[in-house]
Amino acid sequence: MVSPLILVNLKTYHEGMGQNAHRIAAAAETVGRESGVVIGIAPVFTEIRPMSQHYAIPVYAQHIDAITPGAHTGHILPEEVRAAGAHGTLINHSERRLTLADIDACVQASRRLRLESVVCTNNDSTSAAAAALRPDYVAIEPPELIGSGVSVSKADPGIIERSVNAVRAVNPDVRVLTGAGIQSGECVKIAVDLGTSGVLLASSVVKADDPEAVLRDLVSLI
């Protein structure tokens, strides 16, 4: 059985930068090694190389742009993300939305560069549309619950089940993550029991006084 993925997005929280980011990465490495659960992190771009070099965990970019090498000042080049050591990338996060054409181009670039692609969506219809693009993961996150402290697993388990079914109907090879308000092992267990392959989360780990303790709780029931 493939391990569920716990993917921690550090966003641009102060608590997820510098030495704080390394503390979270070290905790992810420790808990992942002890539990056998895959725990990845998505740090700010400048941390991708040091994180990928210093910790035995999968490191994800928070975003890539649908560009190729050339005159694209200020954009995030997928080739450079891969060269920095990233294992994968988020695409179309609710805080960094893209057009459908750009999502498609980013998924294709990820596939070409062997970056694991995680396309974020906000409902079952967009999850089905994303699945048609053949990413590695679709991550369903109702935007109204992101950062709310209210878990999607408890507040709206139906959207998880509908999204899993919608994705599988389009492409059964695409795995599903869920996010928004995930904060405990119970939340993760509900999500996995509903057919997902793990969770995408942020503040409950990043802003915690003891990130390692939170991670241990998250993996405790799977």
Short mmCIF file of C-alpha atoms in Angstrom, two decimals:
data_model
loop_
_atom_site.label_atom_id
_atom_site.label_comp_id
_atom_site.label_asym_id
_atom_site.label_seq_id
_atom_site.Cartn_x
_atom_site.Cartn_y
_atom_site.Cartn_z
CA MET A 1 0.00 0.00 0.00
CA VAL A 2 1.34 3.45 -0.96
CA SER A 3 1.79 5.80 1.98
CA PRO A 4 -0.54 8.78 2.21
CA LEU A 5 1.10 12.14 1.56
CA ILE A 6 1.08 14.87 4.18
CA LEU A 7 2.07 18.02 2.27
CA VAL A 8 2.79 21.10 4.37
CA ASN A 9 2.64 24.42 2.56
CA LEU A 10 4.78 26.97 4.40
CA LYS A 11 3.26 29.80 2.31
CA THR A 12 5.00 33.09 3.15
CA TYR A 13 4.25 32.91 6.85
CA HIS A 14 6.93 34.44 9.04
CA GLU A 15 6.80 31.19 11.03
CA GLY A 16 7.74 29.29 7.88
CA MET A 17 10.89 31.21 6.96
CA GLY A 18 14.56 30.90 7.80
CA GLN A 19 15.36 28.79 10.84
CA ASN A 20 11.66 28.24 11.45
CA ALA A 21 11.39 26.55 8.06
CA HIS A 22 14.33 24.31 8.88
CA ARG A 23 12.76 23.37 12.21
CA ILE A 24 9.60 22.27 10.38
CA ALA A 25 11.62 20.36 7.77
CA ALA A 26 13.61 18.56 10.46
CA ALA A 27 10.38 17.63 12.23
CA ALA A 28 8.90 16.34 8.96
CA GLU A 29 11.99 14.22 8.35
CA THR A 30 11.92 12.76 11.87
CA VAL A 31 8.20 11.99 11.97
CA GLY A 32 8.20 10.66 8.42
CA ARG A 33 11.10 8.33 9.13
CA GLU A 34 9.56 7.01 12.34
CA SER A 35 6.00 6.62 11.00
CA GLY A 36 6.66 5.57 7.42
CA VAL A 37 4.29 8.30 6.22
CA VAL A 38 5.57 10.57 3.45
CA ILE A 39 5.69 14.17 4.70
CA GLY A 40 6.61 16.85 2.17
CA ILE A 41 7.01 20.59 2.49
CA ALA A 42 6.47 23.51 0.11
CA PRO A 43 8.77 26.34 1.26
CA VAL A 44 9.40 29.74 -0.32
CA PHE A 45 11.45 29.46 -3.51
CA THR A 46 14.76 30.49 -1.97
CA GLU A 47 14.54 27.55 0.43
CA ILE A 48 14.01 24.83 -2.19
CA ARG A 49 17.71 24.09 -2.73
CA PRO A 50 18.83 24.05 0.93
CA MET A 51 15.77 22.03 1.95
CA SER A 52 16.28 19.46 -0.78
CA GLN A 53 19.96 19.14 0.06
CA HIS A 54 19.71 18.94 3.84
CA TYR A 55 16.58 16.86 4.49
CA ALA A 56 15.41 13.45 3.27
CA ILE A 57 11.89 14.66 2.48
CA PRO A 58 10.15 15.62 -0.77
CA VAL A 59 10.31 19.38 -1.36
CA TYR A 60 7.69 21.12 -3.50
CA ALA A 61 7.60 24.54 -5.12
CA GLN A 62 4.59 26.65 -4.21
CA HIS A 63 4.09 27.69 -7.85
CA ILE A 64 5.59 27.54 -11.33
CA ASP A 65 4.81 29.67 -14.36
CA ALA A 66 3.82 28.39 -17.79
CA ILE A 67 7.01 29.61 -19.47
CA THR A 68 10.13 28.27 -21.16
CA PRO A 69 13.62 29.78 -20.84
CA GLY A 70 13.70 33.28 -22.30
CA ALA A 71 12.65 36.86 -21.60
CA HIS A 72 10.32 36.35 -18.63
CA THR A 73 11.59 38.65 -15.88
CA GLY A 74 10.18 37.86 -12.46
CA HIS A 75 8.57 34.57 -13.46
CA ILE A 76 9.20 31.14 -11.92
CA LEU A 77 10.86 28.90 -14.49
CA PRO A 78 9.96 25.20 -14.08
CA GLU A 79 13.44 24.13 -15.22
CA GLU A 80 15.05 26.14 -12.41
CA VAL A 81 12.67 24.71 -9.82
CA ARG A 82 13.70 21.22 -10.92
CA ALA A 83 17.39 22.15 -10.96
CA ALA A 84 17.09 23.48 -7.41
CA GLY A 85 16.11 19.98 -6.30
CA ALA A 86 12.32 20.20 -6.06
CA HIS A 87 10.44 16.91 -6.09
CA GLY A 88 7.21 18.53 -7.23
CA THR A 89 5.14 21.69 -7.36
CA LEU A 90 1.79 23.11 -6.42
CA ILE A 91 -0.19 24.49 -9.36
CA ASN A 92 -3.19 26.83 -9.17
CA HIS A 93 -3.29 27.29 -5.42
CA SER A 94 -6.26 29.41 -4.33
CA GLU A 95 -3.82 32.19 -3.46
CA ARG A 96 -2.14 31.94 -6.89
CA ARG A 97 -4.84 31.13 -9.43
CA LEU A 98 -4.05 30.36 -13.07
CA THR A 99 -6.02 30.13 -16.29
CA LEU A 100 -6.97 26.67 -17.55
CA ALA A 101 -4.46 27.00 -20.38
CA ASP A 102 -1.67 27.87 -17.93
CA ILE A 103 -2.61 24.99 -15.63
CA ASP A 104 -2.36 22.64 -18.60
CA ALA A 105 1.01 24.07 -19.62
CA CYS A 106 2.33 23.79 -16.05
CA VAL A 107 1.20 20.16 -15.77
CA GLN A 108 2.86 19.37 -19.09
CA ALA A 109 6.07 21.11 -18.01
CA SER A 110 6.03 19.18 -14.74
CA ARG A 111 5.62 15.90 -16.58
CA ARG A 112 8.45 16.74 -18.97
CA LEU A 113 10.77 17.67 -16.09
CA ARG A 114 9.64 14.79 -13.84
CA LEU A 115 8.22 17.12 -11.24
CA GLU A 116 5.26 15.76 -9.30
CA SER A 117 2.28 18.01 -10.05
CA VAL A 118 -0.35 18.94 -7.45
CA VAL A 119 -3.20 20.91 -9.04
CA CYS A 120 -5.36 22.72 -6.50
CA THR A 121 -9.12 22.98 -7.04
CA ASN A 122 -12.11 24.34 -5.12
CA ASN A 123 -15.00 21.96 -5.88
CA ASP A 124 -15.87 18.63 -7.50
CA SER A 125 -16.47 20.13 -10.96
CA THR A 126 -13.07 21.82 -11.13
CA SER A 127 -11.51 18.66 -9.70
CA ALA A 128 -12.89 16.67 -12.64
CA ALA A 129 -11.62 19.28 -15.08
CA ALA A 130 -8.16 19.18 -13.49
CA ALA A 131 -8.08 15.38 -13.64
CA ALA A 132 -8.49 15.56 -17.42
CA LEU A 133 -5.08 17.27 -17.55
CA ARG A 134 -3.44 14.18 -15.99
CA PRO A 135 -1.56 15.71 -13.03
CA ASP A 136 -0.17 13.43 -10.33
CA TYR A 137 -2.54 14.86 -7.72
CA VAL A 138 -5.65 17.00 -7.53
CA ALA A 139 -5.92 18.82 -4.19
CA ILE A 140 -9.45 19.91 -3.30
CA GLU A 141 -9.57 22.92 -0.97
CA PRO A 142 -12.85 24.80 -0.41
CA PRO A 143 -11.53 28.39 -0.21
CA GLU A 144 -13.93 29.45 2.53
CA LEU A 145 -12.33 26.92 4.90
CA ILE A 146 -8.67 27.67 4.17
CA GLY A 147 -7.01 28.97 7.33
CA SER A 148 -10.33 28.87 9.15
CA GLY A 149 -9.48 26.21 11.69
CA VAL A 150 -12.61 24.39 10.52
CA SER A 151 -11.66 21.11 8.86
CA VAL A 152 -13.13 20.23 5.50
CA SER A 153 -13.11 16.60 6.68
CA LYS A 154 -15.68 17.49 9.32
CA ALA A 155 -17.47 20.53 7.87
CA ASP A 156 -18.07 19.17 4.38
CA PRO A 157 -17.01 15.53 3.93
CA GLY A 158 -19.40 15.32 0.99
CA ILE A 159 -17.20 17.54 -1.15
CA ILE A 160 -14.28 15.17 -0.55
CA GLU A 161 -16.30 12.12 -1.55
CA ARG A 162 -17.78 13.85 -4.61
CA SER A 163 -14.35 15.08 -5.70
CA VAL A 164 -12.78 11.65 -5.32
CA ASN A 165 -15.57 10.14 -7.40
CA ALA A 166 -15.36 12.91 -10.00
CA VAL A 167 -11.61 12.52 -10.40
CA ARG A 168 -11.77 8.73 -10.62
CA ALA A 169 -14.51 8.94 -13.25
CA VAL A 170 -12.21 11.04 -15.45
CA ASN A 171 -8.84 9.46 -14.69
CA PRO A 172 -8.45 6.78 -11.99
CA ASP A 173 -4.67 7.21 -12.04
CA VAL A 174 -4.88 10.73 -10.60
CA ARG A 175 -4.62 10.77 -6.81
CA VAL A 176 -6.63 13.14 -4.64
CA LEU A 177 -5.52 15.25 -1.67
CA THR A 178 -7.79 17.36 0.44
CA GLY A 179 -7.09 20.50 2.43
CA ALA A 180 -8.54 23.49 4.25
CA GLY A 181 -8.64 23.47 8.03
CA ILE A 182 -6.87 20.10 8.41
CA GLN A 183 -5.50 20.06 11.95
CA SER A 184 -5.54 16.59 13.53
CA GLY A 185 -5.05 12.90 13.00
CA GLU A 186 -8.82 12.49 12.99
CA CYS A 187 -9.11 14.94 10.06
CA VAL A 188 -6.51 12.98 8.12
CA LYS A 189 -8.14 9.63 8.87
CA ILE A 190 -11.54 10.87 7.69
CA ALA A 191 -9.99 12.16 4.47
CA VAL A 192 -8.16 8.90 3.78
CA ASP A 193 -11.22 6.81 4.64
CA LEU A 194 -13.17 8.86 2.07
CA GLY A 195 -10.72 7.79 -0.61
CA THR A 196 -8.05 10.49 -0.70
CA SER A 197 -4.31 9.87 -0.85
CA GLY A 198 -3.48 12.39 1.84
CA VAL A 199 -3.81 16.04 2.79
CA LEU A 200 -2.49 19.49 1.94
CA LEU A 201 -2.27 21.83 4.91
CA ALA A 202 -0.45 24.88 6.21
CA SER A 203 -1.20 26.96 9.30
CA SER A 204 -1.93 24.13 11.74
CA VAL A 205 1.69 22.98 11.35
CA VAL A 206 3.49 26.17 10.36
CA LYS A 207 2.04 28.32 13.15
CA ALA A 208 2.22 25.65 15.83
CA ASP A 209 4.43 26.13 18.88
CA ASP A 210 5.56 22.53 18.41
CA PRO A 211 5.31 21.49 14.73
CA GLU A 212 6.72 18.04 15.46
CA ALA A 213 3.94 17.30 17.95
CA VAL A 214 1.31 18.37 15.40
CA LEU A 215 2.87 16.18 12.71
CA ARG A 216 2.91 13.22 15.08
CA ASP A 217 -0.80 13.75 15.70
CA LEU A 218 -1.52 14.04 11.97
CA VAL A 219 0.01 10.63 11.22
CA SER A 220 -1.23 8.92 14.38
CA LEU A 221 -4.33 7.25 12.90
CA ILE A 222 -3.05 6.19 9.47
#
